[in-house]
PDB file of C-alpha atoms in Angstrom:
ATOM      1  CA  MET A   1      46.387  22.842 -54.734  1.00 49.00           C
ATOM      2  CA  GLY A   2      47.269  20.226 -52.143  1.00 54.00           C
ATOM      3  CA  ARG A   3      47.047  20.777 -48.468  1.00 63.00           C
ATOM      4  CA  GLY A   4      50.078  22.195 -46.810  1.00 64.00           C
ATOM      5  CA  ARG A   5      52.036  20.233 -44.303  1.00 71.00           C
ATOM      6  CA  VAL A   6      50.684  20.693 -40.790  1.00 68.00           C
ATOM      7  CA  GLU A   7      53.280  21.531 -38.205  1.00 73.00           C
ATOM      8  CA  LEU A   8      53.044  19.058 -35.337  1.00 81.00           C
ATOM      9  CA  LYS A   9      52.849  21.159 -32.231  1.00 85.00           C
ATOM     10  CA  ARG A  10      50.284  22.028 -29.632  1.00 85.00           C
ATOM     11  CA  ILE A  11      47.466  24.186 -30.945  1.00 85.00           C
ATOM     12  CA  GLU A  12      47.234  27.232 -28.750  1.00 86.00           C
ATOM     13  CA  ASN A  13      43.728  28.275 -29.722  1.00 89.00           C
ATOM     14  CA  LYS A  14      41.341  26.404 -27.455  1.00 87.00           C
ATOM     15  CA  ILE A  15      38.481  26.247 -29.941  1.00 90.00           C
ATOM     16  CA  ASN A  16      40.710  25.118 -32.805  1.00 90.00           C
ATOM     17  CA  ARG A  17      42.346  22.563 -30.561  1.00 89.00           C
ATOM     18  CA  GLN A  18      38.976  21.134 -29.535  1.00 89.00           C
ATOM     19  CA  VAL A  19      37.752  21.007 -33.134  1.00 91.00           C
ATOM     20  CA  THR A  20      40.935  19.304 -34.308  1.00 90.00           C
ATOM     21  CA  PHE A  21      40.740  16.800 -31.460  1.00 90.00           C
ATOM     22  CA  ALA A  22      37.155  15.906 -32.339  1.00 91.00           C
ATOM     23  CA  LYS A  23      37.906  15.460 -36.036  1.00 93.00           C
ATOM     24  CA  ARG A  24      41.058  13.389 -35.567  1.00 92.00           C
ATOM     25  CA  ARG A  25      39.502  11.348 -32.789  1.00 92.00           C
ATOM     26  CA  ASN A  26      36.572  10.437 -35.009  1.00 93.00           C
ATOM     27  CA  GLY A  27      38.949   9.624 -37.853  1.00 92.00           C
ATOM     28  CA  LEU A  28      41.063   7.407 -35.602  1.00 93.00           C
ATOM     29  CA  LEU A  29      37.995   5.588 -34.302  1.00 92.00           C
ATOM     30  CA  LYS A  30      36.785   5.137 -37.857  1.00 93.00           C
ATOM     31  CA  LYS A  31      40.156   3.677 -38.940  1.00 93.00           C
ATOM     32  CA  ALA A  32      40.109   1.255 -35.987  1.00 92.00           C
ATOM     33  CA  TYR A  33      36.602   0.156 -36.893  1.00 92.00           C
ATOM     34  CA  GLU A  34      37.532  -0.332 -40.562  1.00 93.00           C
ATOM     35  CA  LEU A  35      40.626  -2.316 -39.578  1.00 93.00           C
ATOM     36  CA  SER A  36      38.583  -4.645 -37.382  1.00 91.00           C
ATOM     37  CA  ILE A  37      36.020  -5.218 -40.146  1.00 92.00           C
ATOM     38  CA  LEU A  38      38.320  -5.518 -43.152  1.00 93.00           C
ATOM     39  CA  CYS A  39      41.014  -7.634 -41.551  1.00 92.00           C
ATOM     40  CA  ASP A  40      38.893  -9.453 -38.924  1.00 89.00           C
ATOM     41  CA  ALA A  41      41.253  -8.181 -36.251  1.00 90.00           C
ATOM     42  CA  GLU A  42      40.619  -7.625 -32.579  1.00 92.00           C
ATOM     43  CA  VAL A  43      41.191  -3.919 -32.091  1.00 92.00           C
ATOM     44  CA  ALA A  44      41.083  -1.930 -28.865  1.00 92.00           C
ATOM     45  CA  LEU A  45      41.529   1.847 -28.853  1.00 92.00           C
ATOM     46  CA  ILE A  46      41.653   4.100 -25.791  1.00 91.00           C
ATOM     47  CA  ILE A  47      41.753   7.919 -25.985  1.00 91.00           C
ATOM     48  CA  PHE A  48      41.766  10.462 -23.164  1.00 90.00           C
ATOM     49  CA  SER A  49      41.060  14.111 -23.811  1.00 88.00           C
ATOM     50  CA  ASN A  50      42.909  16.919 -22.059  1.00 85.00           C
ATOM     51  CA  ARG A  51      39.961  17.109 -19.648  1.00 84.00           C
ATOM     52  CA  GLY A  52      40.282  13.452 -18.751  1.00 85.00           C
ATOM     53  CA  LYS A  53      37.313  12.240 -20.782  1.00 88.00           C
ATOM     54  CA  LEU A  54      37.630   8.672 -22.015  1.00 88.00           C
ATOM     55  CA  TYR A  55      36.916   7.624 -25.602  1.00 89.00           C
ATOM     56  CA  GLU A  56      37.269   3.967 -26.428  1.00 90.00           C
ATOM     57  CA  PHE A  57      36.582   1.468 -29.162  1.00 90.00           C
ATOM     58  CA  CYS A  58      36.711  -2.278 -28.914  1.00 91.00           C
ATOM     59  CA  SER A  59      35.854  -4.723 -31.652  1.00 89.00           C
ATOM     60  CA  SER A  60      35.172  -7.501 -29.149  1.00 86.00           C
ATOM     61  CA  SER A  61      32.298  -7.676 -26.701  1.00 85.00           C
ATOM     62  CA  SER A  62      34.356  -6.421 -23.751  1.00 84.00           C
ATOM     63  CA  MET A  63      37.296  -4.070 -23.434  1.00 86.00           C
ATOM     64  CA  LEU A  64      38.397  -5.816 -20.233  1.00 87.00           C
ATOM     65  CA  LYS A  65      38.733  -9.150 -22.023  1.00 87.00           C
ATOM     66  CA  THR A  66      40.904  -7.543 -24.717  1.00 88.00           C
ATOM     67  CA  LEU A  67      43.086  -5.888 -22.058  1.00 87.00           C
ATOM     68  CA  GLU A  68      43.433  -9.178 -20.206  1.00 87.00           C
ATOM     69  CA  ARG A  69      44.498 -10.845 -23.434  1.00 86.00           C
ATOM     70  CA  TYR A  70      47.004  -8.060 -24.013  1.00 86.00           C
ATOM     71  CA  GLN A  71      48.432  -8.460 -20.520  1.00 84.00           C
ATOM     72  CA  LYS A  72      48.734 -12.230 -20.935  1.00 83.00           C
ATOM     73  CA  CYS A  73      50.519 -11.864 -24.272  1.00 82.00           C
ATOM     74  CA  SER A  74      52.858  -9.085 -23.086  1.00 74.00           C
ATOM     75  CA  TYR A  75      53.549 -10.078 -19.509  1.00 67.00           C
ATOM     76  CA  GLY A  76      52.317 -13.649 -19.185  1.00 59.00           C
ATOM     77  CA  ALA A  77      55.706 -15.255 -19.894  1.00 53.00           C
ATOM     78  CA  MET A  78      57.443 -13.002 -17.376  1.00 56.00           C
ATOM     79  CA  GLU A  79      54.848 -13.396 -14.622  1.00 55.00           C
ATOM     80  CA  VAL A  80      56.761 -16.101 -12.779  1.00 51.00           C
ATOM     81  CA  GLN A  81      60.114 -14.287 -12.889  1.00 54.00           C
ATOM     82  CA  LYS A  82      58.823 -10.839 -12.053  1.00 55.00           C
ATOM     83  CA  PRO A  83      60.435  -9.269  -9.064  1.00 63.00           C
ATOM     84  CA  ALA A  84      58.364  -7.724  -6.321  1.00 64.00           C
ATOM     85  CA  LYS A  85      58.795  -4.237  -7.727  1.00 69.00           C
ATOM     86  CA  GLU A  86      57.376  -5.219 -11.097  1.00 71.00           C
ATOM     87  CA  LEU A  87      54.440  -6.905  -9.397  1.00 71.00           C
ATOM     88  CA  GLU A  88      53.793  -3.693  -7.577  1.00 76.00           C
ATOM     89  CA  GLN A  89      53.968  -1.793 -10.834  1.00 79.00           C
ATOM     90  CA  SER A  90      51.520  -4.244 -12.417  1.00 81.00           C
ATOM     91  CA  SER A  91      49.156  -3.783  -9.499  1.00 82.00           C
ATOM     92  CA  TYR A  92      49.547  -0.035  -9.802  1.00 83.00           C
ATOM     93  CA  ARG A  93      48.704  -0.192 -13.516  1.00 86.00           C
ATOM     94  CA  GLU A  94      45.656  -2.253 -12.730  1.00 88.00           C
ATOM     95  CA  TYR A  95      44.708   0.335 -10.160  1.00 86.00           C
ATOM     96  CA  LEU A  96      45.077   3.065 -12.764  1.00 88.00           C
ATOM     97  CA  ASN A  97      42.901   1.124 -15.181  1.00 89.00           C
ATOM     98  CA  LEU A  98      40.189   0.709 -12.577  1.00 90.00           C
ATOM     99  CA  LYS A  99      40.472   4.352 -11.618  1.00 88.00           C
ATOM    100  CA  THR A 100      40.143   5.375 -15.259  1.00 88.00           C
ATOM    101  CA  ARG A 101      37.133   3.172 -15.664  1.00 87.00           C
ATOM    102  CA  CYS A 102      35.565   4.648 -12.536  1.00 88.00           C
ATOM    103  CA  GLU A 103      36.186   8.187 -13.776  1.00 86.00           C
ATOM    104  CA  SER A 104      34.628   7.264 -17.095  1.00 84.00           C
ATOM    105  CA  LEU A 105      31.529   5.959 -15.366  1.00 86.00           C
ATOM    106  CA  GLN A 106      31.348   9.106 -13.261  1.00 86.00           C
ATOM    107  CA  GLN A 107      31.624  11.256 -16.363  1.00 82.00           C
ATOM    108  CA  THR A 108      28.874   9.245 -18.026  1.00 82.00           C
ATOM    109  CA  GLN A 109      26.728   9.734 -14.964  1.00 82.00           C
ATOM    110  CA  ARG A 110      27.304  13.490 -15.055  1.00 80.00           C
ATOM    111  CA  ASN A 111      26.357  13.535 -18.721  1.00 78.00           C
ATOM    112  CA  LEU A 112      23.141  11.670 -17.948  1.00 77.00           C
ATOM    113  CA  LEU A 113      22.396  14.338 -15.352  1.00 78.00           C
ATOM    114  CA  GLY A 114      22.939  17.062 -17.961  1.00 77.00           C
ATOM    115  CA  GLU A 115      26.369  18.165 -16.766  1.00 79.00           C
ATOM    116  CA  ASP A 116      29.638  18.618 -18.708  1.00 74.00           C
ATOM    117  CA  LEU A 117      27.919  18.435 -22.092  1.00 79.00           C
ATOM    118  CA  GLY A 118      30.253  20.970 -23.732  1.00 78.00           C
ATOM    119  CA  PRO A 119      32.903  18.525 -25.071  1.00 77.00           C
ATOM    120  CA  LEU A 120      30.280  16.228 -26.608  1.00 78.00           C
ATOM    121  CA  ASN A 121      29.639  16.367 -30.341  1.00 83.00           C
ATOM    122  CA  THR A 122      26.295  16.004 -32.083  1.00 84.00           C
ATOM    123  CA  LYS A 123      26.493  12.238 -32.438  1.00 84.00           C
ATOM    124  CA  GLU A 124      27.341  11.750 -28.792  1.00 82.00           C
ATOM    125  CA  LEU A 125      24.537  14.066 -27.742  1.00 83.00           C
ATOM    126  CA  GLU A 126      22.085  12.109 -29.892  1.00 85.00           C
ATOM    127  CA  GLN A 127      23.280   8.867 -28.347  1.00 84.00           C
ATOM    128  CA  LEU A 128      22.900  10.384 -24.885  1.00 81.00           C
ATOM    129  CA  GLU A 129      19.391  11.529 -25.802  1.00 85.00           C
ATOM    130  CA  ARG A 130      18.437   8.017 -26.915  1.00 87.00           C
ATOM    131  CA  GLN A 131      19.759   6.596 -23.669  1.00 85.00           C
ATOM    132  CA  LEU A 132      17.726   9.089 -21.658  1.00 85.00           C
ATOM    133  CA  GLU A 133      14.576   8.336 -23.666  1.00 88.00           C
ATOM    134  CA  SER A 134      15.085   4.609 -23.159  1.00 86.00           C
ATOM    135  CA  SER A 135      15.620   5.118 -19.436  1.00 85.00           C
ATOM    136  CA  LEU A 136      12.552   7.344 -19.229  1.00 87.00           C
ATOM    137  CA  LYS A 137      10.424   4.716 -20.982  1.00 89.00           C
ATOM    138  CA  HIS A 138      11.674   2.073 -18.593  1.00 87.00           C
ATOM    139  CA  VAL A 139      10.921   4.281 -15.586  1.00 88.00           C
ATOM    140  CA  ARG A 140       7.430   5.068 -16.861  1.00 90.00           C
ATOM    141  CA  SER A 141       6.756   1.403 -17.582  1.00 89.00           C
ATOM    142  CA  THR A 142       7.881   0.432 -14.091  1.00 90.00           C
ATOM    143  CA  LYS A 143       5.793   3.211 -12.548  1.00 91.00           C
ATOM    144  CA  THR A 144       2.716   2.158 -14.559  1.00 91.00           C
ATOM    145  CA  GLN A 145       3.129  -1.469 -13.525  1.00 91.00           C
ATOM    146  CA  HIS A 146       3.540  -0.416  -9.902  1.00 90.00           C
ATOM    147  CA  MET A 147       0.360   1.675 -10.071  1.00 93.00           C
ATOM    148  CA  ILE A 148      -1.532  -1.225 -11.689  1.00 92.00           C
ATOM    149  CA  ASP A 149      -0.393  -3.579  -8.934  1.00 91.00           C
ATOM    150  CA  LEU A 150      -1.364  -1.024  -6.292  1.00 92.00           C
ATOM    151  CA  LEU A 151      -4.792  -0.560  -7.900  1.00 92.00           C
ATOM    152  CA  SER A 152      -5.299  -4.323  -7.969  1.00 90.00           C
ATOM    153  CA  ASP A 153      -4.452  -4.564  -4.267  1.00 90.00           C
ATOM    154  CA  LEU A 154      -6.856  -1.722  -3.458  1.00 93.00           C
ATOM    155  CA  GLN A 155      -9.627  -3.405  -5.451  1.00 92.00           C
ATOM    156  CA  SER A 156      -9.034  -6.659  -3.576  1.00 90.00           C
ATOM    157  CA  LYS A 157      -9.208  -4.808  -0.250  1.00 92.00           C
ATOM    158  CA  GLU A 158     -12.366  -3.047  -1.388  1.00 92.00           C
ATOM    159  CA  HIS A 159     -13.960  -6.392  -2.278  1.00 91.00           C
ATOM    160  CA  MET A 160     -13.012  -7.814   1.131  1.00 92.00           C
ATOM    161  CA  LEU A 161     -14.457  -4.765   2.909  1.00 93.00           C
ATOM    162  CA  ILE A 162     -17.693  -5.025   0.921  1.00 93.00           C
ATOM    163  CA  GLU A 163     -18.038  -8.707   1.873  1.00 92.00           C
ATOM    164  CA  ALA A 164     -17.349  -7.893   5.532  1.00 92.00           C
ATOM    165  CA  ASN A 165     -19.874  -5.061   5.419  1.00 93.00           C
ATOM    166  CA  ARG A 166     -22.461  -7.370   3.880  1.00 91.00           C
ATOM    167  CA  ASP A 167     -21.894  -9.987   6.608  1.00 92.00           C
ATOM    168  CA  LEU A 168     -22.178  -7.354   9.346  1.00 93.00           C
ATOM    169  CA  LYS A 169     -25.385  -6.008   7.815  1.00 92.00           C
ATOM    170  CA  THR A 170     -26.855  -9.536   7.700  1.00 92.00           C
ATOM    171  CA  LYS A 171     -25.975 -10.115  11.355  1.00 92.00           C
ATOM    172  CA  LEU A 172     -27.428  -6.719  12.294  1.00 92.00           C
ATOM    173  CA  ASP A 173     -30.672  -7.509  10.466  1.00 91.00           C
ATOM    174  CA  GLU A 174     -30.899 -10.834  12.326  1.00 91.00           C
ATOM    175  CA  ILE A 175     -30.350  -9.081  15.655  1.00 91.00           C
ATOM    176  CA  ASP A 176     -33.023  -6.490  14.815  1.00 89.00           C
ATOM    177  CA  SER A 177     -35.469  -9.232  13.816  1.00 88.00           C
ATOM    178  CA  ARG A 178     -34.863 -11.117  17.064  1.00 88.00           C
ATOM    179  CA  THR A 179     -35.263  -7.910  19.083  1.00 88.00           C
ATOM    180  CA  GLN A 180     -38.552  -7.014  17.355  1.00 87.00           C
ATOM    181  CA  LEU A 181     -39.835 -10.573  17.824  1.00 86.00           C
ATOM    182  CA  ARG A 182     -38.930 -10.485  21.537  1.00 85.00           C
ATOM    183  CA  GLN A 183     -40.577  -7.084  21.984  1.00 83.00           C
ATOM    184  CA  THR A 184     -43.698  -8.282  20.182  1.00 81.00           C
ATOM    185  CA  SER A 185     -43.842 -11.398  22.362  1.00 78.00           C
ATOM    186  CA  GLU A 186     -43.382  -9.397  25.555  1.00 75.00           C
ATOM    187  CA  HIS A 187     -46.007  -6.873  24.489  1.00 71.00           C
ATOM    188  CA  GLY A 188     -48.485  -9.644  23.710  1.00 67.00           C
ATOM    189  CA  HIS A 189     -47.815 -11.287  27.083  1.00 65.00           C
ATOM    190  CA  ASP A 190     -48.314  -7.997  28.921  1.00 65.00           C
ATOM    191  CA  HIS A 191     -51.524  -7.396  26.983  1.00 63.00           C
ATOM    192  CA  GLN A 192     -52.833 -10.853  27.854  1.00 66.00           C
ATOM    193  CA  THR A 193     -51.918 -10.270  31.503  1.00 68.00           C
ATOM    194  CA  MET A 194     -53.773  -6.976  31.502  1.00 69.00           C
ATOM    195  CA  LEU A 195     -56.837  -8.588  29.894  1.00 66.00           C
ATOM    196  CA  TYR A 196     -56.734 -11.421  32.386  1.00 61.00           C
ATOM    197  CA  GLY A 197     -56.507  -8.973  35.292  1.00 63.00           C
ATOM    198  CA  THR A 198     -59.398  -6.927  33.947  1.00 65.00           C
ATOM    199  CA  GLN A 199     -61.543  -9.997  33.404  1.00 63.00           C
ATOM    200  CA  HIS A 200     -60.638 -11.350  36.844  1.00 57.00           C
ATOM    201  CA  ALA A 201     -61.527  -8.050  38.479  1.00 57.00           C
ATOM    202  CA  GLN A 202     -64.821  -7.960  36.626  1.00 58.00           C
ATOM    203  CA  THR A 203     -65.559 -11.529  37.659  1.00 58.00           C
ATOM    204  CA  GLN A 204     -64.769 -10.742  41.285  1.00 55.00           C
ATOM    205  CA  GLY A 205     -66.986  -7.686  41.044  1.00 54.00           C
ATOM    206  CA  LEU A 206     -69.844  -9.800  39.773  1.00 51.00           C
ATOM    207  CA  MET A 207     -69.332 -12.441  42.465  1.00 52.00           C
ATOM    208  CA  PHE A 208     -69.098 -10.017  45.372  1.00 48.00           C
ATOM    209  CA  GLN A 209     -71.754  -7.403  44.600  1.00 51.00           C
ATOM    210  CA  PRO A 210     -73.615  -6.064  47.683  1.00 53.00           C
ATOM    211  CA  LEU A 211     -77.195  -7.309  48.170  1.00 50.00           C
ATOM    212  CA  ASP A 212     -80.111  -4.910  48.402  1.00 54.00           C
ATOM    213  CA  CYS A 213     -81.886  -5.900  51.628  1.00 52.00           C
ATOM    214  CA  ASN A 214     -83.638  -4.386  54.550  1.00 53.00           C
ATOM    215  CA  PRO A 215     -81.083  -3.400  57.143  1.00 52.00           C
ATOM    216  CA  THR A 216     -83.590  -4.272  59.844  1.00 52.00           C
ATOM    217  CA  LEU A 217     -83.880  -7.811  58.549  1.00 48.00           C
ATOM    218  CA  LYS A 218     -83.168 -10.291  61.270  1.00 50.00           C
ATOM    219  CA  ILE A 219     -82.540 -13.932  60.642  1.00 50.00           C
ATOM    220  CA  GLY A 220     -85.172 -16.098  62.440  1.00 50.00           C
ATOM    221  CA  TYR A 221     -87.319 -13.067  63.293  1.00 50.00           C
ATOM    222  CA  ASN A 222     -91.160 -13.175  62.860  1.00 53.00           C
ATOM    223  CA  ALA A 223     -92.941  -9.885  63.296  1.00 54.00           C
ATOM    224  CA  VAL A 224     -96.372 -11.350  64.379  1.00 52.00           C
ATOM    225  CA  VAL A 225     -94.897 -13.790  66.828  1.00 52.00           C
ATOM    226  CA  SER A 226     -92.605 -11.113  68.088  1.00 55.00           C
ATOM    227  CA  GLN A 227     -95.533  -8.766  68.803  1.00 59.00           C
ATOM    228  CA  GLN A 228     -97.479 -11.472  70.658  1.00 57.00           C
ATOM    229  CA  MET A 229     -94.459 -12.377  72.684  1.00 56.00           C
ATOM    230  CA  HIS A 230     -93.791  -8.760  73.378  1.00 55.00           C
ATOM    231  CA  ALA A 231     -97.296  -8.300  74.706  1.00 57.00           C
ATOM    232  CA  ALA A 232     -96.998 -11.334  76.997  1.00 53.00           C
ATOM    233  CA  THR A 233     -93.536 -10.542  78.203  1.00 54.00           C
ATOM    234  CA  PRO A 234     -93.075  -8.333  81.227  1.00 54.00           C
ATOM    235  CA  ALA A 235     -91.628  -4.917  80.758  1.00 51.00           C
ATOM    236  CA  HIS A 236     -88.369  -5.773  82.368  1.00 50.00           C
ATOM    237  CA  ALA A 237     -87.988  -8.697  80.047  1.00 48.00           C
ATOM    238  CA  GLN A 238     -88.695  -6.771  76.814  1.00 51.00           C
ATOM    239  CA  PRO A 239     -86.181  -7.673  74.080  1.00 50.00           C
ATOM    240  CA  VAL A 240     -83.786  -5.063  73.045  1.00 47.00           C
ATOM    241  CA  ASN A 241     -83.950  -3.974  69.429  1.00 50.00           C
ATOM    242  CA  GLY A 242     -86.402  -6.776  68.622  1.00 51.00           C
ATOM    243  CA  PHE A 243     -84.049  -9.621  69.552  1.00 51.00           C
ATOM    244  CA  ILE A 244     -85.103 -12.385  71.931  1.00 55.00           C
ATOM    245  CA  PRO A 245     -82.611 -13.094  74.688  1.00 55.00           C
ATOM    246  CA  GLY A 246     -81.053 -16.410  74.581  1.00 55.00           C
ATOM    247  CA  TRP A 247     -82.426 -17.606  77.915  1.00 57.00           C
ATOM    248  CA  MET A 248     -85.987 -17.154  76.613  1.00 55.00           C
ATOM    249  CA  LEU A 249     -85.611 -19.583  73.740  1.00 53.00           C
TER     250      LEU A 249
END
């Protein structure tokens, strides 16, 4: 049995309508692709769902180039003679195209964030998953490179700090050596000074030792002569303490 004729009217059931849209959309995109391959034709196909989601196919490298070519072929000859109103309409259409493109990019961004994934089919979800994996690999690669660069900078700083620490340690050792040498020199000088003072004091002690002598010793005094003179001298002229007065000499 052949398939019955489908009545062309809006499908009321939401699920059936979504399924039919997905099937026919894929079929239409497939036909456009086959036409571009078999006939070497430049094909551009634009589809908007009831939710405003954009589906497009372009056999060339850029949809915008194909649209520009379409505008030149359709409206290029009438560009010069267009009235102001038509120019406004053309600008408005361009505005709508840009707005549609912007909405498409926003929808793609929401899909990348994990939002509004309900209308997507399995193929589109797989494509989205591959895009996310590619982006994640790129992010991880950039992060790894950044960490490697940061580690290299830290190692360079560490090497510089080690060199500076080594120089400071060398200078500190030199200062300590000079200080110890100065202290040793000063200590030796003080020791020599102390030895010299001790020796000098000992020498002075040897030079100026008191003499053991009779305290009654008188310079130029003769005991025998003194007794004879004492006997011959009157009593009033007796020397005092054994000394002879000066007028008697």
